[in-house]
PDB file of C-alpha atoms in Angstrom:
ATOM      1  CA  MET A   2     -44.031  33.553 106.323  1.00 52.00           C
ATOM      2  CA  SER A   3     -43.630  37.003 107.878  1.00 59.00           C
ATOM      3  CA  GLU A   4     -39.940  36.989 106.888  1.00 63.00           C
ATOM      4  CA  ALA A   5     -41.016  36.648 103.238  1.00 63.00           C
ATOM      5  CA  TRP A   6     -43.340  39.624 103.563  1.00 61.00           C
ATOM      6  CA  ILE A   7     -40.679  41.699 105.263  1.00 63.00           C
ATOM      7  CA  PHE A   8     -38.174  40.804 102.559  1.00 63.00           C
ATOM      8  CA  ALA A   9     -40.696  41.564  99.792  1.00 60.00           C
ATOM      9  CA  PHE A  10     -41.640  44.926 101.201  1.00 58.00           C
ATOM     10  CA  GLY A  11     -38.150  45.754 102.411  1.00 59.00           C
ATOM     11  CA  GLY A  12     -36.881  47.225  99.190  1.00 59.00           C
ATOM     12  CA  VAL A  13     -34.378  44.492  98.447  1.00 65.00           C
ATOM     13  CA  HIS A  14     -36.294  43.427  95.371  1.00 63.00           C
ATOM     14  CA  GLY A  15     -36.215  47.008  94.079  1.00 63.00           C
ATOM     15  CA  THR A  16     -32.465  47.167  94.352  1.00 68.00           C
ATOM     16  CA  VAL A  17     -32.033  43.831  92.624  1.00 69.00           C
ATOM     17  CA  THR A  18     -34.427  44.910  89.879  1.00 68.00           C
ATOM     18  CA  LEU A  19     -32.503  48.143  89.359  1.00 67.00           C
ATOM     19  CA  ALA A  20     -29.311  46.136  88.973  1.00 72.00           C
ATOM     20  CA  LEU A  21     -31.035  43.988  86.357  1.00 68.00           C
ATOM     21  CA  VAL A  22     -32.196  47.076  84.483  1.00 66.00           C
ATOM     22  CA  MET A  23     -28.682  48.457  84.422  1.00 70.00           C
ATOM     23  CA  MET A  24     -27.535  45.162  82.938  1.00 71.00           C
ATOM     24  CA  THR A  25     -30.123  45.538  80.156  1.00 69.00           C
ATOM     25  CA  GLU A  26     -28.328  48.682  79.080  1.00 65.00           C
ATOM     26  CA  ARG A  27     -25.627  46.461  77.708  1.00 64.00           C
ATOM     27  CA  ALA A  28     -28.237  44.406  75.863  1.00 70.00           C
ATOM     28  CA  GLN A  29     -28.553  47.370  73.480  1.00 76.00           C
ATOM     29  CA  LEU A  30     -32.312  47.894  73.760  1.00 75.00           C
ATOM     30  CA  PRO A  31     -33.826  50.718  71.759  1.00 81.00           C
ATOM     31  CA  ALA A  32     -33.787  53.997  73.712  1.00 79.00           C
ATOM     32  CA  GLN A  33     -37.599  54.203  74.100  1.00 83.00           C
ATOM     33  CA  TRP A  34     -37.761  50.647  75.552  1.00 81.00           C
ATOM     34  CA  PHE A  35     -34.864  51.342  77.842  1.00 78.00           C
ATOM     35  CA  ASN A  36     -36.423  54.609  79.077  1.00 81.00           C
ATOM     36  CA  LEU A  37     -39.757  52.854  79.695  1.00 83.00           C
ATOM     37  CA  LEU A  38     -37.947  50.132  81.615  1.00 77.00           C
ATOM     38  CA  ILE A  39     -36.074  52.711  83.734  1.00 78.00           C
ATOM     39  CA  MET A  40     -39.328  54.575  84.489  1.00 83.00           C
ATOM     40  CA  ALA A  41     -41.111  51.348  85.504  1.00 79.00           C
ATOM     41  CA  GLU A  42     -38.200  50.397  87.746  1.00 76.00           C
ATOM     42  CA  SER A  43     -38.110  53.861  89.304  1.00 79.00           C
ATOM     43  CA  VAL A  44     -41.788  53.526  90.220  1.00 82.00           C
ATOM     44  CA  LEU A  45     -41.166  50.029  91.604  1.00 75.00           C
ATOM     45  CA  ILE A  46     -38.227  51.219  93.671  1.00 75.00           C
ATOM     46  CA  GLY A  47     -40.211  54.215  94.941  1.00 77.00           C
ATOM     47  CA  LEU A  48     -43.029  51.903  95.996  1.00 76.00           C
ATOM     48  CA  SER A  49     -40.540  49.538  97.621  1.00 73.00           C
ATOM     49  CA  LEU A  50     -39.399  52.457  99.782  1.00 73.00           C
ATOM     50  CA  ILE A  51     -42.831  53.889 100.595  1.00 78.00           C
ATOM     51  CA  VAL A  52     -44.858  50.698 101.135  1.00 74.00           C
ATOM     52  CA  PRO A  53     -42.584  49.272 103.868  1.00 72.00           C
ATOM     53  CA  THR A  54     -42.814  52.528 105.751  1.00 74.00           C
ATOM     54  CA  LEU A  55     -46.563  52.051 105.950  1.00 76.00           C
ATOM     55  CA  VAL A  56     -46.772  48.249 106.126  1.00 74.00           C
ATOM     56  CA  PHE A  57     -43.966  47.538 108.616  1.00 72.00           C
ATOM     57  CA  LYS A  58     -45.899  49.457 111.230  1.00 73.00           C
ATOM     58  CA  TRP A  59     -48.399  46.575 111.333  1.00 73.00           C
ATOM     59  CA  LEU A  60     -46.125  43.674 110.397  1.00 71.00           C
ATOM     60  CA  LEU A  61     -43.293  44.155 112.872  1.00 70.00           C
ATOM     61  CA  PRO A  62     -43.653  43.889 116.639  1.00 67.00           C
ATOM     62  CA  ALA A  63     -43.564  47.179 118.496  1.00 67.00           C
ATOM     63  CA  ASP A  64     -40.379  48.157 120.280  1.00 67.00           C
ATOM     64  CA  VAL A  65     -40.351  47.994 124.045  1.00 66.00           C
ATOM     65  CA  SER A  66     -40.464  51.444 125.616  1.00 75.00           C
ATOM     66  CA  GLU A  67     -37.598  52.513 127.848  1.00 78.00           C
ATOM     67  CA  THR A  68     -39.888  52.652 130.889  1.00 84.00           C
ATOM     68  CA  GLU A  69     -41.202  49.167 130.187  1.00 81.00           C
ATOM     69  CA  GLN A  70     -37.656  47.883 129.660  1.00 78.00           C
ATOM     70  CA  THR A  71     -36.519  49.389 132.989  1.00 83.00           C
ATOM     71  CA  GLN A  72     -39.467  47.782 134.767  1.00 87.00           C
ATOM     72  CA  GLU A  73     -38.660  44.471 133.119  1.00 84.00           C
ATOM     73  CA  VAL A  74     -34.972  44.712 134.092  1.00 84.00           C
ATOM     74  CA  ASN A  75     -36.014  45.275 137.705  1.00 87.00           C
ATOM     75  CA  ARG A  76     -38.541  42.416 137.621  1.00 88.00           C
ATOM     76  CA  LEU A  77     -36.071  39.984 136.079  1.00 89.00           C
ATOM     77  CA  ARG A  78     -33.274  41.071 138.408  1.00 89.00           C
ATOM     78  CA  GLN A  79     -35.577  40.448 141.389  1.00 92.00           C
ATOM     79  CA  GLY A  80     -36.508  37.011 140.033  1.00 92.00           C
ATOM     80  CA  MET A  81     -32.874  36.195 139.318  1.00 91.00           C
ATOM     81  CA  VAL A  82     -31.760  37.138 142.835  1.00 92.00           C
ATOM     82  CA  ASN A  83     -34.698  35.293 144.438  1.00 93.00           C
ATOM     83  CA  HIS A  84     -33.818  32.182 142.434  1.00 93.00           C
ATOM     84  CA  ALA A  85     -30.174  32.389 143.529  1.00 93.00           C
ATOM     85  CA  ARG A  86     -31.234  32.902 147.180  1.00 92.00           C
ATOM     86  CA  GLN A  87     -33.548  29.911 147.024  1.00 94.00           C
ATOM     87  CA  ARG A  88     -30.830  27.691 145.572  1.00 93.00           C
ATOM     88  CA  LEU A  89     -28.305  29.033 148.117  1.00 91.00           C
ATOM     89  CA  ASN A  90     -30.671  28.026 150.931  1.00 91.00           C
ATOM     90  CA  GLU A  91     -30.677  24.461 149.607  1.00 93.00           C
ATOM     91  CA  ILE A  92     -26.966  23.929 150.191  1.00 91.00           C
ATOM     92  CA  TYR A  93     -24.670  24.125 153.203  1.00 90.00           C
ATOM     93  CA  VAL A  94     -23.058  27.523 153.646  1.00 89.00           C
ATOM     94  CA  PRO A  95     -21.202  28.612 156.815  1.00 87.00           C
ATOM     95  CA  LEU A  96     -23.144  31.323 158.626  1.00 83.00           C
ATOM     96  CA  ALA A  97     -20.502  34.050 158.189  1.00 77.00           C
ATOM     97  CA  MET A  98     -20.300  33.399 154.454  1.00 84.00           C
ATOM     98  CA  ARG A  99     -24.074  33.167 154.125  1.00 87.00           C
ATOM     99  CA  HIS A 100     -24.415  36.639 155.664  1.00 82.00           C
ATOM    100  CA  ARG A 101     -21.852  38.042 153.234  1.00 83.00           C
ATOM    101  CA  LEU A 102     -23.488  36.364 150.226  1.00 86.00           C
ATOM    102  CA  GLU A 103     -26.951  37.558 151.277  1.00 87.00           C
ATOM    103  CA  GLU A 104     -25.669  41.138 151.510  1.00 83.00           C
ATOM    104  CA  ASP A 105     -24.131  40.848 148.047  1.00 83.00           C
ATOM    105  CA  LEU A 106     -27.388  39.501 146.626  1.00 86.00           C
ATOM    106  CA  THR A 107     -29.266  42.399 148.232  1.00 84.00           C
ATOM    107  CA  ALA A 108     -26.730  44.804 146.721  1.00 82.00           C
ATOM    108  CA  GLN A 109     -27.559  43.399 143.260  1.00 82.00           C
ATOM    109  CA  LEU A 110     -31.078  44.738 143.720  1.00 82.00           C
ATOM    110  CA  GLY A 111     -29.800  48.192 144.552  1.00 77.00           C
ATOM    111  CA  ALA A 112     -31.514  47.856 147.928  1.00 63.00           C
ATOM    112  CA  THR A 113     -28.434  48.574 150.013  1.00 60.00           C
ATOM    113  CA  SER A 114     -28.802  51.607 152.255  1.00 59.00           C
ATOM    114  CA  MET A 115     -25.968  53.847 153.385  1.00 60.00           C
ATOM    115  CA  LYS A 116     -26.296  52.283 156.830  1.00 64.00           C
ATOM    116  CA  ASN A 117     -25.772  48.808 155.332  1.00 62.00           C
ATOM    117  CA  LEU A 118     -22.795  50.017 153.303  1.00 57.00           C
ATOM    118  CA  ALA A 119     -21.208  51.568 156.393  1.00 61.00           C
ATOM    119  CA  HIS A 120     -21.840  48.349 158.319  1.00 60.00           C
ATOM    120  CA  GLN A 121     -20.288  46.250 155.559  1.00 60.00           C
ATOM    121  CA  TRP A 122     -17.272  48.535 155.383  1.00 57.00           C
ATOM    122  CA  HIS A 123     -16.823  48.312 159.155  1.00 56.00           C
ATOM    123  CA  GLU A 124     -17.092  44.503 159.094  1.00 60.00           C
ATOM    124  CA  THR A 125     -14.711  44.201 156.169  1.00 55.00           C
ATOM    125  CA  SER A 126     -12.096  46.473 157.670  1.00 49.00           C
ATOM    126  CA  HIS A 127     -12.211  44.619 161.016  1.00 53.00           C
ATOM    127  CA  ALA A 128     -12.645  41.114 159.633  1.00 56.00           C
ATOM    128  CA  THR A 129      -9.956  38.515 159.929  1.00 64.00           C
ATOM    129  CA  GLU A 130      -8.487  37.125 156.742  1.00 74.00           C
ATOM    130  CA  LEU A 131     -10.146  34.027 155.397  1.00 73.00           C
ATOM    131  CA  SER A 132      -8.061  30.901 155.323  1.00 80.00           C
ATOM    132  CA  GLN A 133      -7.122  29.453 151.948  1.00 81.00           C
ATOM    133  CA  PRO A 134      -9.860  26.764 152.079  1.00 85.00           C
ATOM    134  CA  GLU A 135     -12.430  29.397 153.122  1.00 82.00           C
ATOM    135  CA  GLN A 136     -11.397  31.649 150.230  1.00 82.00           C
ATOM    136  CA  ILE A 137     -11.763  28.743 147.816  1.00 85.00           C
ATOM    137  CA  MET A 138     -15.161  27.871 149.268  1.00 88.00           C
ATOM    138  CA  LEU A 139     -16.329  31.495 149.026  1.00 85.00           C
ATOM    139  CA  GLY A 140     -15.177  31.651 145.403  1.00 86.00           C
ATOM    140  CA  ASP A 141     -17.034  28.424 144.680  1.00 89.00           C
ATOM    141  CA  LEU A 142     -20.171  29.817 146.327  1.00 90.00           C
ATOM    142  CA  TYR A 143     -19.997  32.974 144.227  1.00 89.00           C
ATOM    143  CA  ASN A 144     -19.607  30.842 141.108  1.00 90.00           C
ATOM    144  CA  PHE A 145     -22.590  28.762 142.232  1.00 92.00           C
ATOM    145  CA  ILE A 146     -24.691  31.916 142.594  1.00 91.00           C
ATOM    146  CA  PHE A 147     -23.578  33.292 139.221  1.00 91.00           C
ATOM    147  CA  ASN A 148     -24.367  30.005 137.495  1.00 92.00           C
ATOM    148  CA  GLU A 149     -27.814  29.873 139.089  1.00 94.00           C
ATOM    149  CA  GLU A 150     -28.529  33.446 138.010  1.00 92.00           C
ATOM    150  CA  LEU A 151     -27.428  32.703 134.442  1.00 92.00           C
ATOM    151  CA  GLN A 152     -29.568  29.549 134.349  1.00 93.00           C
ATOM    152  CA  TYR A 153     -32.564  31.562 135.522  1.00 93.00           C
ATOM    153  CA  LEU A 154     -31.964  34.168 132.827  1.00 91.00           C
ATOM    154  CA  GLU A 155     -31.568  31.472 130.182  1.00 90.00           C
ATOM    155  CA  MET A 156     -34.891  29.961 131.227  1.00 90.00           C
ATOM    156  CA  VAL A 157     -36.593  33.368 131.072  1.00 87.00           C
ATOM    157  CA  GLU A 158     -35.066  34.142 127.676  1.00 84.00           C
ATOM    158  CA  TYR A 159     -36.885  31.215 126.086  1.00 82.00           C
ATOM    159  CA  GLN A 160     -40.182  32.127 127.716  1.00 81.00           C
ATOM    160  CA  GLU A 161     -40.148  35.869 127.046  1.00 75.00           C
ATOM    161  CA  VAL A 162     -38.594  36.527 123.651  1.00 74.00           C
ATOM    162  CA  LYS A 163     -39.787  40.135 123.756  1.00 72.00           C
ATOM    163  CA  TYR A 164     -37.277  40.907 126.504  1.00 74.00           C
ATOM    164  CA  ARG A 165     -34.275  39.114 125.010  1.00 81.00           C
ATOM    165  CA  GLN A 166     -32.276  42.360 125.109  1.00 81.00           C
ATOM    166  CA  VAL A 167     -33.073  42.788 128.818  1.00 83.00           C
ATOM    167  CA  VAL A 168     -31.883  39.242 129.520  1.00 87.00           C
ATOM    168  CA  LYS A 169     -28.708  39.965 127.574  1.00 89.00           C
ATOM    169  CA  ILE A 170     -28.023  43.067 129.697  1.00 87.00           C
ATOM    170  CA  LEU A 171     -28.516  41.169 132.952  1.00 88.00           C
ATOM    171  CA  SER A 172     -26.429  38.224 131.731  1.00 90.00           C
ATOM    172  CA  GLN A 173     -23.573  40.587 130.918  1.00 89.00           C
ATOM    173  CA  GLU A 174     -23.802  42.087 134.413  1.00 87.00           C
ATOM    174  CA  VAL A 175     -23.622  38.635 135.997  1.00 88.00           C
ATOM    175  CA  MET A 176     -20.675  37.588 133.813  1.00 89.00           C
ATOM    176  CA  LEU A 177     -18.848  40.841 134.612  1.00 86.00           C
ATOM    177  CA  ALA A 178     -19.383  40.206 138.323  1.00 83.00           C
ATOM    178  CA  ALA A 179     -18.045  36.659 137.874  1.00 85.00           C
ATOM    179  CA  VAL A 180     -14.900  38.018 136.197  1.00 86.00           C
ATOM    180  CA  VAL A 181     -14.372  40.547 138.995  1.00 81.00           C
ATOM    181  CA  VAL A 182     -14.762  37.857 141.672  1.00 77.00           C
ATOM    182  CA  ALA A 183     -12.429  35.520 139.763  1.00 80.00           C
ATOM    183  CA  GLN A 184      -9.755  38.240 139.570  1.00 78.00           C
ATOM    184  CA  GLU A 185     -10.021  38.960 143.286  1.00 70.00           C
ATOM    185  CA  GLY A 186      -9.687  35.268 144.140  1.00 60.00           C
TER     186      GLY A 186
END
């Protein structure tokens, strides 16, 4: 029902009406009738531009402020990472890989300190290469995490329509991370 109101007040009917009036010009109406018709249509079109400006303020939902959107991104990101951690704890993961995955999940929250980054760099530079089966398993674990995060976001999207754009942003981040991991593997 609200779509009908939005369409009616949106000015589309004014444009269509103006097109109809221009077609009446070819119908060879007397000049005074044609001028009256043009004046009536001009008023209608003017109203169709002014009324929505006033009415849409109450009909349409308010936009989410940038501050509120940032807070919601952080809240959803935290929920997404917590969900992935919980699911990761439900499956077998070798301890060395678990530590690496936990650090990457923490990094998604932006909660990685310089000390942690230096520690990770030191570990990575001194780490032995993973065997082929270990690399495959690590890739599979990353894919598992990404899928869990996307499922969480999909679930949230249906519950909180207001933040659909926020969910889209986070989903794109997860998919970009999945592409980067896939290219490295």
